[in-house]
């Protein structure tokens, strides 16, 4: 028996708006809106992200977050995401690896690094 990840789902007070933001950032397509209560974004990689409408998202730091890579200039990609509504949380380094932690418009943190 094999268990696989079908979708990564994020709680949001405005699931449709947040789903649209992530679809734009990752080149995805919204494949289901469900009247805005559960939005599914199909990513080019084959994975899907879900955005579920909740009245009160869990407060505090994310317990799960996305780690993204870019095949372009990291600083330029971060600027583009900030211009689209992301907020820079921190620039980080560990040995030869550097990445930027951002928060999406709903405050969910994620990281972006240059692809290797």
PDB file of N, CA, C and O in Angstrom, residues 39-79:
ATOM      1  N   UNK A  39     -10.842  26.177  -3.007  1.00  0.00           N
ATOM      2  CA  UNK A  39     -10.269  26.490  -4.316  1.00  0.00           C
ATOM      3  C   UNK A  39      -9.088  25.572  -4.565  1.00  0.00           C
ATOM      4  O   UNK A  39      -8.240  25.388  -3.683  1.00  0.00           O
ATOM      5  N   UNK A  40      -9.028  24.996  -5.769  1.00  0.00           N
ATOM      6  CA  UNK A  40      -7.943  24.093  -6.133  1.00  0.00           C
ATOM      7  C   UNK A  40      -7.125  24.728  -7.251  1.00  0.00           C
ATOM      8  O   UNK A  40      -7.666  25.126  -8.286  1.00  0.00           O
ATOM      9  N   UNK A  41      -5.814  24.815  -7.027  1.00  0.00           N
ATOM     10  CA  UNK A  41      -4.879  25.340  -8.021  1.00  0.00           C
ATOM     11  C   UNK A  41      -4.010  24.184  -8.499  1.00  0.00           C
ATOM     12  O   UNK A  41      -3.291  23.571  -7.707  1.00  0.00           O
ATOM     13  N   UNK A  42      -4.089  23.877  -9.790  1.00  0.00           N
ATOM     14  CA  UNK A  42      -3.252  22.851 -10.396  1.00  0.00           C
ATOM     15  C   UNK A  42      -1.947  23.502 -10.837  1.00  0.00           C
ATOM     16  O   UNK A  42      -1.954  24.489 -11.557  1.00  0.00           O
ATOM     17  N   UNK A  43      -0.826  22.957 -10.368  1.00  0.00           N
ATOM     18  CA  UNK A  43       0.479  23.510 -10.701  1.00  0.00           C
ATOM     19  C   UNK A  43       1.059  22.804 -11.924  1.00  0.00           C
ATOM     20  O   UNK A  43       0.741  21.637 -12.177  1.00  0.00           O
ATOM     21  N   UNK A  44       1.930  23.477 -12.681  1.00  0.00           N
ATOM     22  CA  UNK A  44       2.550  22.857 -13.842  1.00  0.00           C
ATOM     23  C   UNK A  44       3.321  21.576 -13.496  1.00  0.00           C
ATOM     24  O   UNK A  44       3.448  20.679 -14.324  1.00  0.00           O
ATOM     25  N   UNK A  45       3.808  21.464 -12.252  1.00  0.00           N
ATOM     26  CA  UNK A  45       4.576  20.284 -11.825  1.00  0.00           C
ATOM     27  C   UNK A  45       3.702  19.058 -11.629  1.00  0.00           C
ATOM     28  O   UNK A  45       4.202  17.954 -11.435  1.00  0.00           O
ATOM     29  N   UNK A  46       2.377  19.256 -11.648  1.00  0.00           N
ATOM     30  CA  UNK A  46       1.464  18.145 -11.427  1.00  0.00           C
ATOM     31  C   UNK A  46       0.863  18.142 -10.039  1.00  0.00           C
ATOM     32  O   UNK A  46      -0.166  17.520  -9.803  1.00  0.00           O
ATOM     33  N   UNK A  47       1.479  18.822  -9.096  1.00  0.00           N
ATOM     34  CA  UNK A  47       0.943  18.933  -7.741  1.00  0.00           C
ATOM     35  C   UNK A  47      -0.225  19.923  -7.730  1.00  0.00           C
ATOM     36  O   UNK A  47      -0.392  20.711  -8.646  1.00  0.00           O
ATOM     37  N   UNK A  48      -1.000  19.877  -6.666  1.00  0.00           N
ATOM     38  CA  UNK A  48      -2.109  20.816  -6.511  1.00  0.00           C
ATOM     39  C   UNK A  48      -2.013  21.478  -5.146  1.00  0.00           C
ATOM     40  O   UNK A  48      -1.549  20.882  -4.175  1.00  0.00           O
ATOM     41  N   UNK A  49      -2.462  22.724  -5.093  1.00  0.00           N
ATOM     42  CA  UNK A  49      -2.609  23.443  -3.841  1.00  0.00           C
ATOM     43  C   UNK A  49      -4.095  23.687  -3.623  1.00  0.00           C
ATOM     44  O   UNK A  49      -4.816  24.040  -4.558  1.00  0.00           O
ATOM     45  N   UNK A  50      -4.542  23.513  -2.384  1.00  0.00           N
ATOM     46  CA  UNK A  50      -5.922  23.801  -2.036  1.00  0.00           C
ATOM     47  C   UNK A  50      -5.977  24.977  -1.085  1.00  0.00           C
ATOM     48  O   UNK A  50      -5.068  25.181  -0.271  1.00  0.00           O
ATOM     49  N   UNK A  51      -7.038  25.751  -1.173  1.00  0.00           N
ATOM     50  CA  UNK A  51      -7.251  26.890  -0.297  1.00  0.00           C
ATOM     51  C   UNK A  51      -8.657  26.771   0.258  1.00  0.00           C
ATOM     52  O   UNK A  51      -9.636  26.839  -0.484  1.00  0.00           O
ATOM     53  N   UNK A  52      -8.742  26.548   1.554  1.00  0.00           N
ATOM     54  CA  UNK A  52     -10.007  26.261   2.222  1.00  0.00           C
ATOM     55  C   UNK A  52     -10.450  27.455   3.044  1.00  0.00           C
ATOM     56  O   UNK A  52      -9.696  27.954   3.888  1.00  0.00           O
ATOM     57  N   UNK A  53     -11.684  27.908   2.805  1.00  0.00           N
ATOM     58  CA  UNK A  53     -12.206  29.050   3.545  1.00  0.00           C
ATOM     59  C   UNK A  53     -12.534  28.634   4.975  1.00  0.00           C
ATOM     60  O   UNK A  53     -13.221  27.649   5.207  1.00  0.00           O
ATOM     61  N   UNK A  54     -11.984  29.395   5.909  1.00  0.00           N
ATOM     62  CA  UNK A  54     -12.281  29.201   7.330  1.00  0.00           C
ATOM     63  C   UNK A  54     -12.564  30.570   7.934  1.00  0.00           C
ATOM     64  O   UNK A  54     -12.082  31.589   7.450  1.00  0.00           O
ATOM     65  N   UNK A  55     -13.360  30.579   8.986  1.00  0.00           N
ATOM     66  CA  UNK A  55     -13.677  31.851   9.641  1.00  0.00           C
ATOM     67  C   UNK A  55     -12.499  32.398  10.421  1.00  0.00           C
ATOM     68  O   UNK A  55     -12.310  33.605  10.510  1.00  0.00           O
ATOM     69  N   UNK A  56     -11.692  31.505  10.994  1.00  0.00           N
ATOM     70  CA  UNK A  56     -10.606  31.926  11.862  1.00  0.00           C
ATOM     71  C   UNK A  56      -9.399  31.014  11.662  1.00  0.00           C
ATOM     72  O   UNK A  56      -9.313  29.958  12.281  1.00  0.00           O
ATOM     73  N   UNK A  57      -8.445  31.396  10.766  1.00  0.00           N
ATOM     74  CA  UNK A  57      -7.264  30.557  10.563  1.00  0.00           C
ATOM     75  C   UNK A  57      -6.486  30.364  11.864  1.00  0.00           C
ATOM     76  O   UNK A  57      -6.537  31.214  12.753  1.00  0.00           O
ATOM     77  N   UNK A  58      -5.796  29.265  11.961  1.00  0.00           N
ATOM     78  CA  UNK A  58      -4.984  28.981  13.136  1.00  0.00           C
ATOM     79  C   UNK A  58      -3.956  30.087  13.320  1.00  0.00           C
ATOM     80  O   UNK A  58      -3.211  30.396  12.395  1.00  0.00           O
ATOM     81  N   UNK A  59      -3.904  30.712  14.497  1.00  0.00           N
ATOM     82  CA  UNK A  59      -2.944  31.792  14.718  1.00  0.00           C
ATOM     83  C   UNK A  59      -1.529  31.248  14.937  1.00  0.00           C
ATOM     84  O   UNK A  59      -1.356  30.073  15.252  1.00  0.00           O
ATOM     85  N   UNK A  60      -0.553  32.112  14.761  1.00  0.00           N
ATOM     86  CA  UNK A  60       0.829  31.733  15.043  1.00  0.00           C
ATOM     87  C   UNK A  60       1.582  31.319  13.796  1.00  0.00           C
ATOM     88  O   UNK A  60       1.084  31.398  12.685  1.00  0.00           O
ATOM     89  N   UNK A  61       2.781  30.859  13.997  1.00  0.00           N
ATOM     90  CA  UNK A  61       3.673  30.472  12.905  1.00  0.00           C
ATOM     91  C   UNK A  61       3.169  29.219  12.196  1.00  0.00           C
ATOM     92  O   UNK A  61       2.626  28.329  12.817  1.00  0.00           O
ATOM     93  N   UNK A  62       3.383  29.193  10.881  1.00  0.00           N
ATOM     94  CA  UNK A  62       3.033  28.006  10.094  1.00  0.00           C
ATOM     95  C   UNK A  62       3.735  26.781  10.671  1.00  0.00           C
ATOM     96  O   UNK A  62       4.884  26.849  11.067  1.00  0.00           O
ATOM     97  N   UNK A  63       3.079  25.657  10.661  1.00  0.00           N
ATOM     98  CA  UNK A  63       3.729  24.410  11.042  1.00  0.00           C
ATOM     99  C   UNK A  63       4.228  23.693   9.790  1.00  0.00           C
ATOM    100  O   UNK A  63       5.076  22.831   9.880  1.00  0.00           O
ATOM    101  N   UNK A  64       3.676  24.034   8.642  1.00  0.00           N
ATOM    102  CA  UNK A  64       4.135  23.522   7.349  1.00  0.00           C
ATOM    103  C   UNK A  64       4.257  24.736   6.437  1.00  0.00           C
ATOM    104  O   UNK A  64       3.426  25.635   6.477  1.00  0.00           O
ATOM    105  N   UNK A  65       5.302  24.753   5.614  1.00  0.00           N
ATOM    106  CA  UNK A  65       5.421  25.846   4.656  1.00  0.00           C
ATOM    107  C   UNK A  65       5.988  25.324   3.345  1.00  0.00           C
ATOM    108  O   UNK A  65       6.555  24.237   3.291  1.00  0.00           O
ATOM    109  N   UNK A  66       5.834  26.110   2.285  1.00  0.00           N
ATOM    110  CA  UNK A  66       6.360  25.752   0.974  1.00  0.00           C
ATOM    111  C   UNK A  66       7.798  26.236   0.848  1.00  0.00           C
ATOM    112  O   UNK A  66       8.123  27.349   1.252  1.00  0.00           O
ATOM    113  N   UNK A  67       8.645  25.402   0.263  1.00  0.00           N
ATOM    114  CA  UNK A  67      10.001  25.780  -0.118  1.00  0.00           C
ATOM    115  C   UNK A  67      10.023  25.810  -1.641  1.00  0.00           C
ATOM    116  O   UNK A  67       9.817  24.780  -2.286  1.00  0.00           O
ATOM    117  N   UNK A  68      10.258  26.978  -2.210  1.00  0.00           N
ATOM    118  CA  UNK A  68      10.239  27.167  -3.651  1.00  0.00           C
ATOM    119  C   UNK A  68      11.652  27.429  -4.158  1.00  0.00           C
ATOM    120  O   UNK A  68      12.499  27.917  -3.413  1.00  0.00           O
ATOM    121  N   UNK A  69      11.882  27.128  -5.420  1.00  0.00           N
ATOM    122  CA  UNK A  69      13.132  27.498  -6.073  1.00  0.00           C
ATOM    123  C   UNK A  69      12.798  28.294  -7.326  1.00  0.00           C
ATOM    124  O   UNK A  69      11.721  28.150  -7.902  1.00  0.00           O
ATOM    125  N   UNK A  70      13.730  29.141  -7.729  1.00  0.00           N
ATOM    126  CA  UNK A  70      13.584  29.886  -8.963  1.00  0.00           C
ATOM    127  C   UNK A  70      14.792  29.606  -9.840  1.00  0.00           C
ATOM    128  O   UNK A  70      15.907  29.475  -9.332  1.00  0.00           O
ATOM    129  N   UNK A  71      14.552  29.500 -11.145  1.00  0.00           N
ATOM    130  CA  UNK A  71      15.669  29.271 -12.056  1.00  0.00           C
ATOM    131  C   UNK A  71      16.246  30.592 -12.558  1.00  0.00           C
ATOM    132  O   UNK A  71      17.167  30.609 -13.362  1.00  0.00           O
ATOM    133  N   UNK A  72      15.711  31.699 -12.053  1.00  0.00           N
ATOM    134  CA  UNK A  72      16.203  33.020 -12.425  1.00  0.00           C
ATOM    135  C   UNK A  72      16.927  33.676 -11.267  1.00  0.00           C
ATOM    136  O   UNK A  72      17.375  33.018 -10.329  1.00  0.00           O
ATOM    137  N   UNK A  73      17.000  34.982 -11.326  1.00  0.00           N
ATOM    138  CA  UNK A  73      17.657  35.778 -10.309  1.00  0.00           C
ATOM    139  C   UNK A  73      16.783  35.815  -9.050  1.00  0.00           C
ATOM    140  O   UNK A  73      15.634  36.275  -9.097  1.00  0.00           O
ATOM    141  N   UNK A  74      17.314  35.345  -7.936  1.00  0.00           N
ATOM    142  CA  UNK A  74      16.551  35.267  -6.691  1.00  0.00           C
ATOM    143  C   UNK A  74      16.050  36.641  -6.257  1.00  0.00           C
ATOM    144  O   UNK A  74      14.874  36.802  -5.916  1.00  0.00           O
ATOM    145  N   UNK A  75      16.919  37.636  -6.260  1.00  0.00           N
ATOM    146  CA  UNK A  75      16.522  38.979  -5.812  1.00  0.00           C
ATOM    147  C   UNK A  75      15.400  39.538  -6.681  1.00  0.00           C
ATOM    148  O   UNK A  75      14.453  40.155  -6.174  1.00  0.00           O
ATOM    149  N   UNK A  76      15.467  39.305  -7.977  1.00  0.00           N
ATOM    150  CA  UNK A  76      14.424  39.792  -8.882  1.00  0.00           C
ATOM    151  C   UNK A  76      13.104  39.080  -8.616  1.00  0.00           C
ATOM    152  O   UNK A  76      12.037  39.709  -8.612  1.00  0.00           O
ATOM    153  N   UNK A  77      13.163  37.774  -8.362  1.00  0.00           N
ATOM    154  CA  UNK A  77      11.928  37.025  -8.083  1.00  0.00           C
ATOM    155  C   UNK A  77      11.302  37.497  -6.776  1.00  0.00           C
ATOM    156  O   UNK A  77      10.084  37.648  -6.683  1.00  0.00           O
ATOM    157  N   UNK A  78      12.121  37.751  -5.772  1.00  0.00           N
ATOM    158  CA  UNK A  78      11.611  38.251  -4.493  1.00  0.00           C
ATOM    159  C   UNK A  78      10.952  39.616  -4.705  1.00  0.00           C
ATOM    160  O   UNK A  78       9.851  39.871  -4.196  1.00  0.00           O
ATOM    161  N   UNK A  79      11.586  40.500  -5.469  1.00  0.00           N
ATOM    162  CA  UNK A  79      10.994  41.816  -5.750  1.00  0.00           C
ATOM    163  C   UNK A  79       9.640  41.673  -6.444  1.00  0.00           C
ATOM    164  O   UNK A  79       8.678  42.371  -6.111  1.00  0.00           O
TER     165      UNK A  79
END
